[in-house]
Amino acid sequence: MAHNVTSFPEEITLVHGVPVATAQRTFLDLARKLSLEDLVALGDHLIRLPRPELEGRSAPLTTLPALRALLARHSNLQGIRKARLSLDLMRVGADSVPETKLRLALVAAGLPEPQLQIPLRPWDRYSPSADAAYPASRVGVLYEGEHHLTPWQQSTDMERDAQYSEAGWILIKANRHDLRNRFARTVSRVRNALVRRGAMPGIGVVRPANETPHQDMP
């Protein structure tokens, strides 16, 4: 269904000669349609730092200041309040929608906000990285998508896991089943790992009902 909107010249770009809304403007237009969680995931994608060797670009699609400036020009647009709230929840570092939803689930559960894309060895360009991490506690969290099921990736993951284990880290993995269940199991495991590392004093380790010990936990 077509609809009319007010836009400024800088909110329009050309794609193969056809005028279309910029990525920033599309974010704002979708604010009235998407859930807050999905809008944050979209925003995380727009501000993430790309990998030039894989994506052919070195700059993000937009920045938080640019999005804030856009929202300031449209203070009465439908969905503007949700868009403003989403900016406060967006972070640079999430490489996928599941990674954003994992971070939001951890924070919503009252856990400390993790750092994103933290390398095991910051000085080593070939170091493996955790999607989310608590470096001071040596607790890392990974979301493993379908590509992690390939033989080559499984071999790479085994080497990565060994490096984290040798460095004394607790590495917790989540997958599409956890995503479907809003990461309830993952949140529990991260909380327990932080408790065991002394990062959440006064809170005891809790094992969910029908949960068996997990290999990620020591």
mmCIF file of the C-alpha atoms, coordinates in Angstrom:
data_MODEL
# 
_entry.id   MODEL 
# 
loop_
_atom_site.group_PDB 
_atom_site.id 
_atom_site.type_symbol 
_atom_site.label_atom_id 
_atom_site.label_alt_id 
_atom_site.label_comp_id 
_atom_site.label_asym_id 
_atom_site.label_entity_id 
_atom_site.label_seq_id 
_atom_site.pdbx_PDB_ins_code 
_atom_site.Cartn_x 
_atom_site.Cartn_y 
_atom_site.Cartn_z 
_atom_site.occupancy 
_atom_site.B_iso_or_equiv 
_atom_site.pdbx_formal_charge 
_atom_site.auth_seq_id 
_atom_site.auth_comp_id 
_atom_site.auth_asym_id 
_atom_site.auth_atom_id 
_atom_site.pdbx_PDB_model_num 
ATOM 1   C CA . MET A 1 1   ? 0.000  0.000   0.000   1.00 0.00 ? 1   MET A CA 1 
ATOM 2   C CA . ALA A 1 2   ? 1.448  3.368   -1.027  1.00 0.00 ? 2   ALA A CA 1 
ATOM 3   C CA . HIS A 1 3   ? 1.602  6.315   1.368   1.00 0.00 ? 3   HIS A CA 1 
ATOM 4   C CA . ASN A 1 4   ? 2.982  9.828   1.366   1.00 0.00 ? 4   ASN A CA 1 
ATOM 5   C CA . VAL A 1 5   ? 5.711  10.948  3.749   1.00 0.00 ? 5   VAL A CA 1 
ATOM 6   C CA . THR A 1 6   ? 7.659  14.132  4.264   1.00 0.00 ? 6   THR A CA 1 
ATOM 7   C CA . SER A 1 7   ? 11.326 13.752  3.480   1.00 0.00 ? 7   SER A CA 1 
ATOM 8   C CA . PHE A 1 8   ? 14.368 15.938  3.005   1.00 0.00 ? 8   PHE A CA 1 
ATOM 9   C CA . PRO A 1 9   ? 16.730 15.784  0.005   1.00 0.00 ? 9   PRO A CA 1 
ATOM 10  C CA . GLU A 1 10  ? 19.495 14.141  2.056   1.00 0.00 ? 10  GLU A CA 1 
ATOM 11  C CA . GLU A 1 11  ? 17.096 11.281  2.888   1.00 0.00 ? 11  GLU A CA 1 
ATOM 12  C CA . ILE A 1 12  ? 16.937 10.203  -0.754  1.00 0.00 ? 12  ILE A CA 1 
ATOM 13  C CA . THR A 1 13  ? 19.649 8.432   -2.722  1.00 0.00 ? 13  THR A CA 1 
ATOM 14  C CA . LEU A 1 14  ? 19.955 6.986   -6.218  1.00 0.00 ? 14  LEU A CA 1 
ATOM 15  C CA . VAL A 1 15  ? 20.292 3.269   -6.896  1.00 0.00 ? 15  VAL A CA 1 
ATOM 16  C CA . HIS A 1 16  ? 20.909 2.564   -10.583 1.00 0.00 ? 16  HIS A CA 1 
ATOM 17  C CA . GLY A 1 17  ? 19.367 5.939   -11.291 1.00 0.00 ? 17  GLY A CA 1 
ATOM 18  C CA . VAL A 1 18  ? 16.216 5.272   -9.275  1.00 0.00 ? 18  VAL A CA 1 
ATOM 19  C CA . PRO A 1 19  ? 15.517 7.521   -6.271  1.00 0.00 ? 19  PRO A CA 1 
ATOM 20  C CA . VAL A 1 20  ? 15.029 5.494   -3.074  1.00 0.00 ? 20  VAL A CA 1 
ATOM 21  C CA . ALA A 1 21  ? 15.068 6.194   0.635   1.00 0.00 ? 21  ALA A CA 1 
ATOM 22  C CA . THR A 1 22  ? 18.448 6.074   2.344   1.00 0.00 ? 22  THR A CA 1 
ATOM 23  C CA . ALA A 1 23  ? 19.210 3.359   4.873   1.00 0.00 ? 23  ALA A CA 1 
ATOM 24  C CA . GLN A 1 24  ? 18.737 5.890   7.684   1.00 0.00 ? 24  GLN A CA 1 
ATOM 25  C CA . ARG A 1 25  ? 15.337 6.992   6.406   1.00 0.00 ? 25  ARG A CA 1 
ATOM 26  C CA . THR A 1 26  ? 14.246 3.381   5.903   1.00 0.00 ? 26  THR A CA 1 
ATOM 27  C CA . PHE A 1 27  ? 15.120 2.728   9.550   1.00 0.00 ? 27  PHE A CA 1 
ATOM 28  C CA . LEU A 1 28  ? 12.838 5.582   10.593  1.00 0.00 ? 28  LEU A CA 1 
ATOM 29  C CA . ASP A 1 29  ? 10.015 4.499   8.282   1.00 0.00 ? 29  ASP A CA 1 
ATOM 30  C CA . LEU A 1 30  ? 10.117 0.975   9.717   1.00 0.00 ? 30  LEU A CA 1 
ATOM 31  C CA . ALA A 1 31  ? 9.956  2.214   13.311  1.00 0.00 ? 31  ALA A CA 1 
ATOM 32  C CA . ARG A 1 32  ? 6.161  2.188   13.277  1.00 0.00 ? 32  ARG A CA 1 
ATOM 33  C CA . LYS A 1 33  ? 6.057  -1.369  11.949  1.00 0.00 ? 33  LYS A CA 1 
ATOM 34  C CA . LEU A 1 34  ? 8.824  -3.294  13.715  1.00 0.00 ? 34  LEU A CA 1 
ATOM 35  C CA . SER A 1 35  ? 8.977  -4.391  17.324  1.00 0.00 ? 35  SER A CA 1 
ATOM 36  C CA . LEU A 1 36  ? 11.487 -2.530  19.480  1.00 0.00 ? 36  LEU A CA 1 
ATOM 37  C CA . GLU A 1 37  ? 13.756 -5.577  19.518  1.00 0.00 ? 37  GLU A CA 1 
ATOM 38  C CA . ASP A 1 38  ? 13.756 -5.897  15.725  1.00 0.00 ? 38  ASP A CA 1 
ATOM 39  C CA . LEU A 1 39  ? 14.272 -2.165  15.304  1.00 0.00 ? 39  LEU A CA 1 
ATOM 40  C CA . VAL A 1 40  ? 17.347 -2.318  17.538  1.00 0.00 ? 40  VAL A CA 1 
ATOM 41  C CA . ALA A 1 41  ? 18.642 -5.236  15.474  1.00 0.00 ? 41  ALA A CA 1 
ATOM 42  C CA . LEU A 1 42  ? 18.165 -3.216  12.295  1.00 0.00 ? 42  LEU A CA 1 
ATOM 43  C CA . GLY A 1 43  ? 19.936 -0.257  13.859  1.00 0.00 ? 43  GLY A CA 1 
ATOM 44  C CA . ASP A 1 44  ? 22.820 -2.444  15.043  1.00 0.00 ? 44  ASP A CA 1 
ATOM 45  C CA . HIS A 1 45  ? 23.262 -3.600  11.459  1.00 0.00 ? 45  HIS A CA 1 
ATOM 46  C CA . LEU A 1 46  ? 23.353 -0.039  10.153  1.00 0.00 ? 46  LEU A CA 1 
ATOM 47  C CA . ILE A 1 47  ? 26.044 1.118   12.595  1.00 0.00 ? 47  ILE A CA 1 
ATOM 48  C CA . ARG A 1 48  ? 28.198 -2.026  12.673  1.00 0.00 ? 48  ARG A CA 1 
ATOM 49  C CA . LEU A 1 49  ? 31.762 -1.796  11.408  1.00 0.00 ? 49  LEU A CA 1 
ATOM 50  C CA . PRO A 1 50  ? 32.046 -3.891  8.220   1.00 0.00 ? 50  PRO A CA 1 
ATOM 51  C CA . ARG A 1 51  ? 34.837 -6.259  7.313   1.00 0.00 ? 51  ARG A CA 1 
ATOM 52  C CA . PRO A 1 52  ? 36.381 -4.697  4.185   1.00 0.00 ? 52  PRO A CA 1 
ATOM 53  C CA . GLU A 1 53  ? 37.877 -7.958  2.942   1.00 0.00 ? 53  GLU A CA 1 
ATOM 54  C CA . LEU A 1 54  ? 34.439 -9.591  2.943   1.00 0.00 ? 54  LEU A CA 1 
ATOM 55  C CA . GLU A 1 55  ? 32.039 -6.732  2.263   1.00 0.00 ? 55  GLU A CA 1 
ATOM 56  C CA . GLY A 1 56  ? 33.950 -4.379  -0.002  1.00 0.00 ? 56  GLY A CA 1 
ATOM 57  C CA . ARG A 1 57  ? 33.381 -1.366  2.248   1.00 0.00 ? 57  ARG A CA 1 
ATOM 58  C CA . SER A 1 58  ? 35.111 0.064   5.295   1.00 0.00 ? 58  SER A CA 1 
ATOM 59  C CA . ALA A 1 59  ? 32.527 2.516   6.643   1.00 0.00 ? 59  ALA A CA 1 
ATOM 60  C CA . PRO A 1 60  ? 29.269 1.723   8.439   1.00 0.00 ? 60  PRO A CA 1 
ATOM 61  C CA . LEU A 1 61  ? 26.006 2.418   6.639   1.00 0.00 ? 61  LEU A CA 1 
ATOM 62  C CA . THR A 1 62  ? 25.308 5.186   9.135   1.00 0.00 ? 62  THR A CA 1 
ATOM 63  C CA . THR A 1 63  ? 26.204 6.365   12.630  1.00 0.00 ? 63  THR A CA 1 
ATOM 64  C CA . LEU A 1 64  ? 24.296 7.047   15.830  1.00 0.00 ? 64  LEU A CA 1 
ATOM 65  C CA . PRO A 1 65  ? 24.810 10.843  15.530  1.00 0.00 ? 65  PRO A CA 1 
ATOM 66  C CA . ALA A 1 66  ? 23.416 10.748  11.987  1.00 0.00 ? 66  ALA A CA 1 
ATOM 67  C CA . LEU A 1 67  ? 20.370 8.783   13.145  1.00 0.00 ? 67  LEU A CA 1 
ATOM 68  C CA . ARG A 1 68  ? 19.791 11.183  16.031  1.00 0.00 ? 68  ARG A CA 1 
ATOM 69  C CA . ALA A 1 69  ? 19.928 14.115  13.627  1.00 0.00 ? 69  ALA A CA 1 
ATOM 70  C CA . LEU A 1 70  ? 17.403 12.384  11.359  1.00 0.00 ? 70  LEU A CA 1 
ATOM 71  C CA . LEU A 1 71  ? 14.997 11.768  14.220  1.00 0.00 ? 71  LEU A CA 1 
ATOM 72  C CA . ALA A 1 72  ? 15.290 15.393  15.317  1.00 0.00 ? 72  ALA A CA 1 
ATOM 73  C CA . ARG A 1 73  ? 13.950 16.472  11.905  1.00 0.00 ? 73  ARG A CA 1 
ATOM 74  C CA . HIS A 1 74  ? 10.852 14.287  12.277  1.00 0.00 ? 74  HIS A CA 1 
ATOM 75  C CA . SER A 1 75  ? 9.694  14.786  15.848  1.00 0.00 ? 75  SER A CA 1 
ATOM 76  C CA . ASN A 1 76  ? 6.023  14.099  15.023  1.00 0.00 ? 76  ASN A CA 1 
ATOM 77  C CA . LEU A 1 77  ? 6.407  11.078  12.761  1.00 0.00 ? 77  LEU A CA 1 
ATOM 78  C CA . GLN A 1 78  ? 4.573  7.913   13.759  1.00 0.00 ? 78  GLN A CA 1 
ATOM 79  C CA . GLY A 1 79  ? 6.967  5.561   15.558  1.00 0.00 ? 79  GLY A CA 1 
ATOM 80  C CA . ILE A 1 80  ? 9.374  8.333   16.577  1.00 0.00 ? 80  ILE A CA 1 
ATOM 81  C CA . ARG A 1 81  ? 9.253  7.457   20.292  1.00 0.00 ? 81  ARG A CA 1 
ATOM 82  C CA . LYS A 1 82  ? 10.143 3.849   19.577  1.00 0.00 ? 82  LYS A CA 1 
ATOM 83  C CA . ALA A 1 83  ? 12.924 4.965   17.254  1.00 0.00 ? 83  ALA A CA 1 
ATOM 84  C CA . ARG A 1 84  ? 14.400 7.203   19.969  1.00 0.00 ? 84  ARG A CA 1 
ATOM 85  C CA . LEU A 1 85  ? 14.292 4.397   22.498  1.00 0.00 ? 85  LEU A CA 1 
ATOM 86  C CA . SER A 1 86  ? 15.970 2.032   20.046  1.00 0.00 ? 86  SER A CA 1 
ATOM 87  C CA . LEU A 1 87  ? 18.913 4.415   19.647  1.00 0.00 ? 87  LEU A CA 1 
ATOM 88  C CA . ASP A 1 88  ? 19.619 4.108   23.361  1.00 0.00 ? 88  ASP A CA 1 
ATOM 89  C CA . LEU A 1 89  ? 19.740 0.321   22.997  1.00 0.00 ? 89  LEU A CA 1 
ATOM 90  C CA . MET A 1 90  ? 21.854 0.104   19.847  1.00 0.00 ? 90  MET A CA 1 
ATOM 91  C CA . ARG A 1 91  ? 25.524 -0.876  20.061  1.00 0.00 ? 91  ARG A CA 1 
ATOM 92  C CA . VAL A 1 92  ? 28.364 -1.160  17.549  1.00 0.00 ? 92  VAL A CA 1 
ATOM 93  C CA . GLY A 1 93  ? 29.574 -4.751  17.329  1.00 0.00 ? 93  GLY A CA 1 
ATOM 94  C CA . ALA A 1 94  ? 26.612 -7.027  16.675  1.00 0.00 ? 94  ALA A CA 1 
ATOM 95  C CA . ASP A 1 95  ? 27.165 -8.918  13.423  1.00 0.00 ? 95  ASP A CA 1 
ATOM 96  C CA . SER A 1 96  ? 23.711 -10.491 13.166  1.00 0.00 ? 96  SER A CA 1 
ATOM 97  C CA . VAL A 1 97  ? 20.132 -10.232 14.392  1.00 0.00 ? 97  VAL A CA 1 
ATOM 98  C CA . PRO A 1 98  ? 20.582 -13.176 16.806  1.00 0.00 ? 98  PRO A CA 1 
ATOM 99  C CA . GLU A 1 99  ? 23.633 -11.492 18.343  1.00 0.00 ? 99  GLU A CA 1 
ATOM 100 C CA . THR A 1 100 ? 21.600 -8.355  19.003  1.00 0.00 ? 100 THR A CA 1 
ATOM 101 C CA . LYS A 1 101 ? 18.753 -10.349 20.514  1.00 0.00 ? 101 LYS A CA 1 
ATOM 102 C CA . LEU A 1 102 ? 21.208 -12.296 22.677  1.00 0.00 ? 102 LEU A CA 1 
ATOM 103 C CA . ARG A 1 103 ? 22.668 -9.065  24.063  1.00 0.00 ? 103 ARG A CA 1 
ATOM 104 C CA . LEU A 1 104 ? 19.224 -7.633  24.742  1.00 0.00 ? 104 LEU A CA 1 
ATOM 105 C CA . ALA A 1 105 ? 18.179 -10.840 26.520  1.00 0.00 ? 105 ALA A CA 1 
ATOM 106 C CA . LEU A 1 106 ? 21.226 -10.713 28.803  1.00 0.00 ? 106 LEU A CA 1 
ATOM 107 C CA . VAL A 1 107 ? 20.597 -7.092  29.744  1.00 0.00 ? 107 VAL A CA 1 
ATOM 108 C CA . ALA A 1 108 ? 16.844 -7.588  30.166  1.00 0.00 ? 108 ALA A CA 1 
ATOM 109 C CA . ALA A 1 109 ? 17.597 -10.383 32.632  1.00 0.00 ? 109 ALA A CA 1 
ATOM 110 C CA . GLY A 1 110 ? 19.543 -7.973  34.806  1.00 0.00 ? 110 GLY A CA 1 
ATOM 111 C CA . LEU A 1 111 ? 23.017 -9.171  33.840  1.00 0.00 ? 111 LEU A CA 1 
ATOM 112 C CA . PRO A 1 112 ? 25.843 -6.711  33.207  1.00 0.00 ? 112 PRO A CA 1 
ATOM 113 C CA . GLU A 1 113 ? 25.965 -5.516  29.624  1.00 0.00 ? 113 GLU A CA 1 
ATOM 114 C CA . PRO A 1 114 ? 28.625 -7.486  27.756  1.00 0.00 ? 114 PRO A CA 1 
ATOM 115 C CA . GLN A 1 115 ? 31.288 -6.074  25.501  1.00 0.00 ? 115 GLN A CA 1 
ATOM 116 C CA . LEU A 1 116 ? 30.996 -7.054  21.841  1.00 0.00 ? 116 LEU A CA 1 
ATOM 117 C CA . GLN A 1 117 ? 33.434 -8.717  19.445  1.00 0.00 ? 117 GLN A CA 1 
ATOM 118 C CA . ILE A 1 118 ? 36.177 -9.026  22.063  1.00 0.00 ? 118 ILE A CA 1 
ATOM 119 C CA . PRO A 1 119 ? 39.315 -10.838 20.847  1.00 0.00 ? 119 PRO A CA 1 
ATOM 120 C CA . LEU A 1 120 ? 40.895 -13.400 23.129  1.00 0.00 ? 120 LEU A CA 1 
ATOM 121 C CA . ARG A 1 121 ? 44.285 -11.767 22.461  1.00 0.00 ? 121 ARG A CA 1 
ATOM 122 C CA . PRO A 1 122 ? 43.782 -8.084  21.588  1.00 0.00 ? 122 PRO A CA 1 
ATOM 123 C CA . TRP A 1 123 ? 47.359 -7.740  20.301  1.00 0.00 ? 123 TRP A CA 1 
ATOM 124 C CA . ASP A 1 124 ? 46.964 -10.648 17.840  1.00 0.00 ? 124 ASP A CA 1 
ATOM 125 C CA . ARG A 1 125 ? 45.171 -9.912  14.556  1.00 0.00 ? 125 ARG A CA 1 
ATOM 126 C CA . TYR A 1 126 ? 44.505 -13.635 14.132  1.00 0.00 ? 126 TYR A CA 1 
ATOM 127 C CA . SER A 1 127 ? 42.980 -14.082 17.579  1.00 0.00 ? 127 SER A CA 1 
ATOM 128 C CA . PRO A 1 128 ? 39.505 -15.643 17.845  1.00 0.00 ? 128 PRO A CA 1 
ATOM 129 C CA . SER A 1 129 ? 36.786 -13.361 19.192  1.00 0.00 ? 129 SER A CA 1 
ATOM 130 C CA . ALA A 1 130 ? 33.665 -13.781 21.306  1.00 0.00 ? 130 ALA A CA 1 
ATOM 131 C CA . ASP A 1 131 ? 30.423 -12.248 20.080  1.00 0.00 ? 131 ASP A CA 1 
ATOM 132 C CA . ALA A 1 132 ? 29.752 -11.014 23.612  1.00 0.00 ? 132 ALA A CA 1 
ATOM 133 C CA . ALA A 1 133 ? 32.144 -11.144 26.537  1.00 0.00 ? 133 ALA A CA 1 
ATOM 134 C CA . TYR A 1 134 ? 32.950 -10.186 30.095  1.00 0.00 ? 134 TYR A CA 1 
ATOM 135 C CA . PRO A 1 135 ? 36.755 -9.985  29.803  1.00 0.00 ? 135 PRO A CA 1 
ATOM 136 C CA . ALA A 1 136 ? 37.408 -9.248  33.481  1.00 0.00 ? 136 ALA A CA 1 
ATOM 137 C CA . SER A 1 137 ? 35.595 -12.493 34.393  1.00 0.00 ? 137 SER A CA 1 
ATOM 138 C CA . ARG A 1 138 ? 36.880 -14.406 31.352  1.00 0.00 ? 138 ARG A CA 1 
ATOM 139 C CA . VAL A 1 139 ? 33.373 -15.347 30.272  1.00 0.00 ? 139 VAL A CA 1 
ATOM 140 C CA . GLY A 1 140 ? 32.547 -15.370 26.565  1.00 0.00 ? 140 GLY A CA 1 
ATOM 141 C CA . VAL A 1 141 ? 29.305 -15.966 24.678  1.00 0.00 ? 141 VAL A CA 1 
ATOM 142 C CA . LEU A 1 142 ? 28.960 -17.104 21.076  1.00 0.00 ? 142 LEU A CA 1 
ATOM 143 C CA . TYR A 1 143 ? 25.976 -17.414 18.767  1.00 0.00 ? 143 TYR A CA 1 
ATOM 144 C CA . GLU A 1 144 ? 26.585 -20.217 16.299  1.00 0.00 ? 144 GLU A CA 1 
ATOM 145 C CA . GLY A 1 145 ? 24.486 -20.053 13.153  1.00 0.00 ? 145 GLY A CA 1 
ATOM 146 C CA . GLU A 1 146 ? 23.923 -22.760 10.566  1.00 0.00 ? 146 GLU A CA 1 
ATOM 147 C CA . HIS A 1 147 ? 27.322 -22.252 8.929   1.00 0.00 ? 147 HIS A CA 1 
ATOM 148 C CA . HIS A 1 148 ? 28.944 -23.618 12.094  1.00 0.00 ? 148 HIS A CA 1 
ATOM 149 C CA . LEU A 1 149 ? 27.648 -27.071 11.077  1.00 0.00 ? 149 LEU A CA 1 
ATOM 150 C CA . THR A 1 150 ? 30.033 -27.384 8.130   1.00 0.00 ? 150 THR A CA 1 
ATOM 151 C CA . PRO A 1 151 ? 33.065 -29.675 8.621   1.00 0.00 ? 151 PRO A CA 1 
ATOM 152 C CA . TRP A 1 152 ? 35.539 -26.859 7.989   1.00 0.00 ? 152 TRP A CA 1 
ATOM 153 C CA . GLN A 1 153 ? 33.859 -24.520 10.459  1.00 0.00 ? 153 GLN A CA 1 
ATOM 154 C CA . GLN A 1 154 ? 33.571 -27.246 13.081  1.00 0.00 ? 154 GLN A CA 1 
ATOM 155 C CA . SER A 1 155 ? 37.309 -27.832 12.841  1.00 0.00 ? 155 SER A CA 1 
ATOM 156 C CA . THR A 1 156 ? 37.962 -24.097 13.195  1.00 0.00 ? 156 THR A CA 1 
ATOM 157 C CA . ASP A 1 157 ? 35.573 -23.891 16.138  1.00 0.00 ? 157 ASP A CA 1 
ATOM 158 C CA . MET A 1 158 ? 37.328 -26.731 17.925  1.00 0.00 ? 158 MET A CA 1 
ATOM 159 C CA . GLU A 1 159 ? 40.635 -24.870 17.689  1.00 0.00 ? 159 GLU A CA 1 
ATOM 160 C CA . ARG A 1 160 ? 38.960 -21.677 18.903  1.00 0.00 ? 160 ARG A CA 1 
ATOM 161 C CA . ASP A 1 161 ? 37.392 -23.481 21.860  1.00 0.00 ? 161 ASP A CA 1 
ATOM 162 C CA . ALA A 1 162 ? 40.735 -25.008 22.796  1.00 0.00 ? 162 ALA A CA 1 
ATOM 163 C CA . GLN A 1 163 ? 42.401 -21.598 22.820  1.00 0.00 ? 163 GLN A CA 1 
ATOM 164 C CA . TYR A 1 164 ? 39.746 -20.160 25.105  1.00 0.00 ? 164 TYR A CA 1 
ATOM 165 C CA . SER A 1 165 ? 39.940 -23.177 27.409  1.00 0.00 ? 165 SER A CA 1 
ATOM 166 C CA . GLU A 1 166 ? 43.724 -22.910 27.649  1.00 0.00 ? 166 GLU A CA 1 
ATOM 167 C CA . ALA A 1 167 ? 43.359 -19.238 28.564  1.00 0.00 ? 167 ALA A CA 1 
ATOM 168 C CA . GLY A 1 168 ? 40.965 -20.120 31.391  1.00 0.00 ? 168 GLY A CA 1 
ATOM 169 C CA . TRP A 1 169 ? 37.786 -18.766 29.815  1.00 0.00 ? 169 TRP A CA 1 
ATOM 170 C CA . ILE A 1 170 ? 34.253 -20.115 30.187  1.00 0.00 ? 170 ILE A CA 1 
ATOM 171 C CA . LEU A 1 171 ? 32.808 -20.191 26.671  1.00 0.00 ? 171 LEU A CA 1 
ATOM 172 C CA . ILE A 1 172 ? 29.033 -20.423 26.382  1.00 0.00 ? 172 ILE A CA 1 
ATOM 173 C CA . LYS A 1 173 ? 27.415 -21.173 23.036  1.00 0.00 ? 173 LYS A CA 1 
ATOM 174 C CA . ALA A 1 174 ? 23.911 -20.442 21.821  1.00 0.00 ? 174 ALA A CA 1 
ATOM 175 C CA . ASN A 1 175 ? 22.136 -21.602 18.665  1.00 0.00 ? 175 ASN A CA 1 
ATOM 176 C CA . ARG A 1 176 ? 18.851 -21.251 16.813  1.00 0.00 ? 176 ARG A CA 1 
ATOM 177 C CA . HIS A 1 177 ? 17.021 -23.320 19.427  1.00 0.00 ? 177 HIS A CA 1 
ATOM 178 C CA . ASP A 1 178 ? 18.084 -20.809 22.072  1.00 0.00 ? 178 ASP A CA 1 
ATOM 179 C CA . LEU A 1 179 ? 17.008 -17.968 19.801  1.00 0.00 ? 179 LEU A CA 1 
ATOM 180 C CA . ARG A 1 180 ? 13.586 -19.568 19.463  1.00 0.00 ? 180 ARG A CA 1 
ATOM 181 C CA . ASN A 1 181 ? 13.314 -19.704 23.264  1.00 0.00 ? 181 ASN A CA 1 
ATOM 182 C CA . ARG A 1 182 ? 14.495 -16.105 23.685  1.00 0.00 ? 182 ARG A CA 1 
ATOM 183 C CA . PHE A 1 183 ? 17.838 -17.268 25.081  1.00 0.00 ? 183 PHE A CA 1 
ATOM 184 C CA . ALA A 1 184 ? 16.429 -18.339 28.454  1.00 0.00 ? 184 ALA A CA 1 
ATOM 185 C CA . ARG A 1 185 ? 18.925 -21.200 28.754  1.00 0.00 ? 185 ARG A CA 1 
ATOM 186 C CA . THR A 1 186 ? 21.821 -19.039 27.631  1.00 0.00 ? 186 THR A CA 1 
ATOM 187 C CA . VAL A 1 187 ? 20.972 -16.299 30.120  1.00 0.00 ? 187 VAL A CA 1 
ATOM 188 C CA . SER A 1 188 ? 20.941 -18.871 32.936  1.00 0.00 ? 188 SER A CA 1 
ATOM 189 C CA . ARG A 1 189 ? 24.339 -20.224 31.921  1.00 0.00 ? 189 ARG A CA 1 
ATOM 190 C CA . VAL A 1 190 ? 25.896 -16.793 31.618  1.00 0.00 ? 190 VAL A CA 1 
ATOM 191 C CA . ARG A 1 191 ? 24.521 -15.790 35.010  1.00 0.00 ? 191 ARG A CA 1 
ATOM 192 C CA . ASN A 1 192 ? 25.925 -18.946 36.603  1.00 0.00 ? 192 ASN A CA 1 
ATOM 193 C CA . ALA A 1 193 ? 29.302 -18.407 34.946  1.00 0.00 ? 193 ALA A CA 1 
ATOM 194 C CA . LEU A 1 194 ? 29.497 -14.845 36.252  1.00 0.00 ? 194 LEU A CA 1 
ATOM 195 C CA . VAL A 1 195 ? 28.483 -16.005 39.725  1.00 0.00 ? 195 VAL A CA 1 
ATOM 196 C CA . ARG A 1 196 ? 31.198 -18.655 39.729  1.00 0.00 ? 196 ARG A CA 1 
ATOM 197 C CA . ARG A 1 197 ? 33.727 -16.057 38.664  1.00 0.00 ? 197 ARG A CA 1 
ATOM 198 C CA . GLY A 1 198 ? 32.685 -13.747 41.525  1.00 0.00 ? 198 GLY A CA 1 
ATOM 199 C CA . ALA A 1 199 ? 31.216 -11.081 39.241  1.00 0.00 ? 199 ALA A CA 1 
ATOM 200 C CA . MET A 1 200 ? 27.742 -11.201 40.818  1.00 0.00 ? 200 MET A CA 1 
ATOM 201 C CA . PRO A 1 201 ? 28.222 -11.438 44.608  1.00 0.00 ? 201 PRO A CA 1 
ATOM 202 C CA . GLY A 1 202 ? 25.213 -12.418 46.662  1.00 0.00 ? 202 GLY A CA 1 
ATOM 203 C CA . ILE A 1 203 ? 23.631 -14.460 43.870  1.00 0.00 ? 203 ILE A CA 1 
ATOM 204 C CA . GLY A 1 204 ? 23.803 -18.242 43.887  1.00 0.00 ? 204 GLY A CA 1 
ATOM 205 C CA . VAL A 1 205 ? 24.165 -20.631 40.977  1.00 0.00 ? 205 VAL A CA 1 
ATOM 206 C CA . VAL A 1 206 ? 20.775 -21.785 39.702  1.00 0.00 ? 206 VAL A CA 1 
ATOM 207 C CA . ARG A 1 207 ? 20.114 -24.674 37.368  1.00 0.00 ? 207 ARG A CA 1 
ATOM 208 C CA . PRO A 1 208 ? 16.807 -24.502 35.467  1.00 0.00 ? 208 PRO A CA 1 
ATOM 209 C CA . ALA A 1 209 ? 14.384 -27.375 35.905  1.00 0.00 ? 209 ALA A CA 1 
ATOM 210 C CA . ASN A 1 210 ? 15.197 -30.408 33.733  1.00 0.00 ? 210 ASN A CA 1 
ATOM 211 C CA . GLU A 1 211 ? 18.557 -28.891 32.848  1.00 0.00 ? 211 GLU A CA 1 
ATOM 212 C CA . THR A 1 212 ? 21.525 -31.197 32.687  1.00 0.00 ? 212 THR A CA 1 
ATOM 213 C CA . PRO A 1 213 ? 25.103 -30.012 33.243  1.00 0.00 ? 213 PRO A CA 1 
ATOM 214 C CA . HIS A 1 214 ? 26.425 -28.291 30.131  1.00 0.00 ? 214 HIS A CA 1 
ATOM 215 C CA . GLN A 1 215 ? 29.827 -28.789 28.600  1.00 0.00 ? 215 GLN A CA 1 
ATOM 216 C CA . ASP A 1 216 ? 30.444 -25.047 28.440  1.00 0.00 ? 216 ASP A CA 1 
ATOM 217 C CA . MET A 1 217 ? 30.477 -24.820 32.218  1.00 0.00 ? 217 MET A CA 1 
ATOM 218 C CA . PRO A 1 218 ? 33.522 -25.938 34.213  1.00 0.00 ? 218 PRO A CA 1 
# 
